[in-house]
Amino acid sequence: MHVPLWVWIATIAAIAAIFVFDFFTHVRKPHAPSFKESALWSAFYVTLALLFGAGLWYVWGHQHGVEYLAGFITEKSLSVDNLFVFAIIMAKFGVPREFQQKALLIGIVMALIMRGIFIAVGAAAINQFSWVFYIFGLFLLYTAFKLAIESFSHSEGGGEYEPNALVKYAQRHLPMRDDFDSNKLLSKLNGKRVFTPMMLVILALGVTDLLFALDSIPAIYGLTQEPYIVFTTNAFALLGLLQLYFLLGGLLDRLVYLGFGLALILAFIGVKLMFHALHLNTLPFINGGESVGWAPDIPTWLSLTVIISILVITTVASLIKSRGAQSTAD
């Protein structure tokens, strides 16, 4: 089923309207959200995503409904892992808690725009070259290995943030004040317009989101090849991420095995993509350019089962580990 242009336009307009609503509801007046506020809004956005999935399931059928659900759970899980880095960036720049919402929301909008570009590029590449699935699969396997190593480093007390080249360039060349002026990006100092550290935070979040998009887009294309589902799962995973950041708070440090779980998920999807590439094979140096018949076809329902199982096991194991460590400390 081809998704009509008007559906794309209506969907993008609705998501943009939600982000504008989010800005005026949570960001316009700087404040540190309470646990209750964060929990209610997080539940609202997850419910909204599930209702959209139910509607898509009803209109587009069971297969696409399962693809959306698997994609949403995967993208939401990867977004939670992103929050570890967001928290490190906020601490590195000393952003007051009541000013963090603006930086996060702008960073999330930047992430959605960059992912939209990557989704379009990925869809065009897949339509033209089936061997792109080999690249996606190998990239996810590499990312899974790298994430597992980084997760081990995090569990051993690593995970320091090092400003990237763009942030360092801005620090050296932009007129900058040393302190925050509410949550403003621009301020006045000695009668001159200067940037605040909030600009550096947003740059850091933007570059970080770009790197995360490189992981998440191949991952979702391993679960569905429908660009509309790829876009909507990414959009709904990012919606509510602002509230989820404040909801989880100190819980992030307790999810010690989440990185390992996500590494397993990316590795599983990477293998699935490699099998899919073998089915569509046109490379002459692999089986003479013919499809490889022995490669198994992993159904989406099985992918969904594996993803949920890994997340449940790693979350429960993390909480047990953290509770044991806390009991030992006490």
XYZ file of C-alpha atoms in Angstrom:
330
model
C 0.000 0.000 0.000
C 1.406 3.351 -1.071
C 1.029 6.050 1.585
C -0.608 9.095 -0.073
C 1.183 12.431 0.066
C -1.640 14.023 2.051
C -1.163 11.413 4.796
C 2.529 12.297 5.003
C 1.722 16.009 5.171
C -0.986 15.515 7.814
C 1.295 13.304 9.924
C 4.244 15.710 9.798
C 1.934 18.663 10.581
C 0.417 16.836 13.559
C 3.835 15.894 14.973
C 5.087 19.471 14.481
C 1.984 20.737 16.316
C 2.718 18.385 19.227
C 6.275 19.707 19.500
C 4.956 23.299 19.483
C 2.476 22.304 22.191
C 5.338 20.725 24.134
C 7.315 23.966 23.916
C 4.535 26.200 25.194
C 3.500 23.697 27.873
C 6.885 22.754 29.314
C 9.672 24.994 28.023
C 8.361 28.535 27.758
C 8.349 28.908 31.541
C 11.656 27.485 32.883
C 11.114 24.989 35.696
C 12.343 21.635 36.962
C 9.525 19.102 36.349
C 8.318 17.098 39.317
C 8.241 13.303 39.247
C 4.426 13.367 38.991
C 4.452 15.809 36.067
C 7.085 13.807 34.206
C 5.267 10.507 34.832
C 1.897 11.805 33.612
C 3.289 13.358 30.432
C 5.471 10.302 29.702
C 2.408 8.074 30.026
C 0.460 10.450 27.753
C 3.049 10.294 24.956
C 3.455 6.509 25.168
C -0.332 6.111 25.067
C -0.494 8.445 22.067
C 2.142 6.350 20.270
C 0.286 3.106 21.011
C -3.050 4.571 19.877
C -1.419 5.638 16.623
C -0.042 2.112 16.232
C -3.485 0.631 16.880
C -4.950 2.904 14.201
C -2.207 1.952 11.770
C -2.818 -1.736 12.575
C -6.555 -1.300 11.855
C -6.074 0.635 8.598
C -2.937 -1.044 7.217
C -3.189 -4.568 8.579
C -1.581 -6.923 11.086
C 1.879 -7.119 9.490
C 2.443 -3.373 9.434
C 0.993 -3.058 12.931
C 3.557 -5.538 14.290
C 6.343 -3.783 12.359
C 5.341 -0.457 13.917
C 5.225 -1.911 17.447
C 8.611 -3.629 17.084
C 10.107 -0.465 15.611
C 8.669 1.798 18.298
C 9.941 -0.389 21.150
C 13.396 -0.577 19.558
C 13.639 3.168 18.868
C 12.310 4.060 22.335
C 14.875 1.765 23.929
C 17.700 3.325 21.919
C 16.394 6.757 22.946
C 16.620 5.784 26.614
C 20.265 4.880 26.069
C 20.749 8.340 24.534
C 19.634 9.858 27.831
C 22.836 8.611 29.477
C 24.856 10.872 27.172
C 22.387 13.753 27.559
C 22.814 13.583 31.340
C 26.615 13.604 30.986
C 26.449 16.646 28.672
C 24.189 18.520 31.082
C 26.561 17.789 33.955
C 29.632 18.726 31.896
C 28.252 22.196 31.124
C 26.647 22.623 34.541
C 23.173 23.334 33.135
C 20.751 24.196 35.981
C 17.943 21.651 36.126
C 15.238 24.263 35.507
C 16.897 25.325 32.218
C 17.460 21.838 30.801
C 14.073 21.418 29.130
C 14.723 23.990 26.399
C 18.067 22.483 25.406
C 16.580 18.988 25.357
C 13.533 19.932 23.286
C 15.599 21.808 20.681
C 17.997 18.854 20.565
C 15.088 16.440 20.085
C 13.641 18.525 17.226
C 17.086 18.597 15.589
C 17.265 14.819 15.970
C 13.898 14.332 14.270
C 14.887 16.575 11.342
C 18.198 14.730 10.859
C 16.493 11.348 11.107
C 13.932 12.459 8.523
C 16.781 13.236 6.120
C 18.477 9.893 6.828
C 15.171 8.036 6.376
C 14.660 9.607 2.945
C 18.249 8.829 1.903
C 17.965 5.278 3.244
C 14.679 4.657 1.407
C 16.129 5.940 -1.880
C 19.249 3.783 -1.461
C 17.228 0.653 -0.676
C 15.002 1.170 -3.710
C 18.032 1.453 -5.986
C 20.542 -0.965 -4.456
C 19.569 -4.101 -2.530
C 23.180 -4.543 -1.368
C 22.655 -1.557 0.974
C 21.238 -4.105 3.427
C 24.734 -5.643 3.686
C 26.105 -2.228 4.697
C 23.308 -1.668 7.229
C 23.810 -5.140 8.705
C 27.590 -4.838 9.037
C 27.253 -1.343 10.493
C 24.816 -2.568 13.144
C 27.091 -5.483 14.054
C 29.997 -3.037 14.435
C 27.806 -0.669 16.471
C 26.647 -3.531 18.695
C 30.255 -4.509 19.433
C 31.212 -0.890 20.118
C 28.168 -0.348 22.369
C 28.984 -3.474 24.366
C 32.541 -2.203 24.951
C 31.256 1.264 25.910
C 28.702 -0.286 28.276
C 31.477 -2.213 29.999
C 33.440 1.031 30.306
C 30.378 2.757 31.764
C 29.891 0.004 34.321
C 33.516 0.425 35.324
C 33.034 4.149 35.903
C 33.890 5.496 32.431
C 31.692 7.534 30.135
C 33.192 11.025 30.345
C 32.003 13.496 27.733
C 34.622 15.093 25.493
C 33.372 18.151 23.535
C 33.409 17.522 19.789
C 35.249 19.660 17.215
C 32.199 21.832 16.471
C 31.662 22.667 20.146
C 35.365 23.414 20.630
C 35.346 25.702 17.580
C 32.303 27.565 18.927
C 33.962 27.936 22.336
C 37.025 29.515 20.737
C 35.426 31.771 18.112
C 31.930 32.797 19.240
C 31.418 35.739 21.626
C 30.417 33.864 24.756
C 29.534 34.647 28.340
C 30.561 32.221 31.087
C 27.243 31.955 32.918
C 23.649 31.113 31.968
C 21.060 33.861 31.469
C 17.886 31.935 32.252
C 17.433 29.525 29.317
C 18.307 32.110 26.652
C 20.638 31.363 23.746
C 21.609 35.022 23.311
C 22.268 37.585 26.025
C 23.788 41.025 26.527
C 27.164 41.515 28.160
C 28.695 44.990 28.446
C 26.193 46.241 25.878
C 27.098 43.571 23.291
C 25.139 40.575 22.025
C 26.828 37.347 23.085
C 25.935 33.658 23.196
C 25.294 31.823 26.448
C 26.587 28.332 27.343
C 23.108 27.099 26.363
C 24.200 27.432 22.719
C 27.142 25.096 23.357
C 24.845 22.588 25.064
C 22.480 22.574 22.070
C 25.401 22.124 19.660
C 26.664 19.206 21.751
C 23.196 17.613 21.819
C 22.765 18.167 18.066
C 26.010 16.438 17.109
C 25.255 13.626 19.564
C 21.787 13.190 18.022
C 23.387 12.988 14.583
C 25.584 10.090 15.729
C 22.612 8.339 17.331
C 20.630 8.666 14.093
C 23.363 6.715 12.299
C 22.537 3.762 14.579
C 18.766 4.022 14.834
C 17.877 4.325 11.135
C 19.602 1.079 10.009
C 18.074 -0.624 13.060
C 14.500 0.293 12.127
C 15.082 -0.619 8.475
C 15.940 -4.065 9.794
C 12.346 -4.366 11.044
C 10.412 -2.684 8.247
C 11.123 -1.271 4.798
C 8.139 1.106 4.864
C 9.472 4.707 5.125
C 6.206 5.869 6.731
C 6.595 3.374 9.583
C 10.292 4.216 9.889
C 9.473 7.918 10.258
C 6.522 7.567 12.638
C 8.321 5.129 14.969
C 11.230 7.568 15.200
C 8.921 10.542 15.748
C 6.888 8.870 18.488
C 10.045 7.518 20.143
C 11.383 11.089 20.370
C 8.066 12.548 21.537
C 8.021 12.428 25.312
C 11.784 11.910 25.515
C 12.009 15.265 27.282
C 9.672 14.091 30.056
C 11.300 10.659 30.175
C 14.669 12.310 30.873
C 13.323 13.872 34.079
C 11.213 10.838 34.972
C 14.103 8.390 34.961
C 16.500 10.792 36.674
C 18.754 8.782 38.950
C 17.295 5.525 37.602
C 19.569 5.852 34.551
C 22.586 4.956 36.673
C 20.781 1.851 37.898
C 20.183 0.449 34.378
C 23.689 -0.946 34.317
C 22.955 -3.698 31.784
C 20.786 -1.670 29.384
C 23.727 -0.987 27.071
C 24.477 -4.713 26.839
C 20.804 -5.386 26.081
C 20.737 -2.798 23.332
C 23.968 -4.231 21.920
C 22.278 -7.643 21.705
C 19.235 -6.100 19.994
C 21.386 -4.272 17.430
C 23.405 -7.430 16.807
C 20.203 -9.456 16.314
C 18.816 -6.881 13.855
C 22.208 -6.745 12.127
C 22.141 -10.504 11.573
C 18.539 -10.258 10.352
C 19.578 -7.594 7.834
C 22.440 -9.759 6.607
C 20.033 -12.671 6.051
C 17.638 -10.334 4.233
C 20.499 -9.085 2.060
C 21.375 -12.684 1.167
C 17.765 -13.257 0.049
C 17.943 -10.195 -2.226
C 21.555 -10.797 -3.245
C 22.730 -9.379 -6.562
C 26.459 -9.187 -5.809
C 28.291 -11.380 -8.339
C 30.965 -12.532 -5.870
C 28.308 -13.989 -3.520
C 26.600 -17.128 -4.849
C 27.120 -15.913 -8.410
C 24.763 -12.965 -7.897
C 21.844 -15.241 -7.064
C 19.625 -15.361 -3.979
C 21.039 -17.490 -1.137
C 18.348 -20.023 -0.332
C 19.671 -21.302 2.990
C 19.447 -17.890 4.695
C 16.501 -18.000 7.151
C 13.719 -15.427 6.976
C 13.180 -14.044 10.487
C 9.527 -12.936 10.841
C 8.681 -9.621 12.508
C 6.717 -11.282 15.330
C 9.850 -13.226 16.287
C 11.905 -10.030 16.174
C 9.364 -8.358 18.479
C 9.531 -11.300 20.899
C 13.339 -11.260 20.983
C 13.485 -7.467 21.500
C 10.964 -7.458 24.358
C 12.623 -10.472 26.022
C 16.080 -8.878 25.931
C 14.765 -5.595 27.348
C 12.849 -7.297 30.171
C 15.782 -9.531 31.150
C 18.391 -6.738 31.085
C 16.132 -4.304 32.981
C 15.313 -6.816 35.712
C 18.967 -7.891 35.945
C 20.041 -4.228 36.182
C 17.641 -3.476 39.028
C 18.688 -6.634 40.911
C 22.355 -5.738 40.446
C 21.796 -2.131 41.581
C 19.762 -3.224 44.605
C 22.495 -5.674 45.591
C 25.163 -2.996 45.255
C 23.113 -0.557 47.329
C 22.540 -3.170 50.065
C 26.287 -3.856 50.195
C 27.014 -0.125 50.472
C 24.505 0.252 53.318
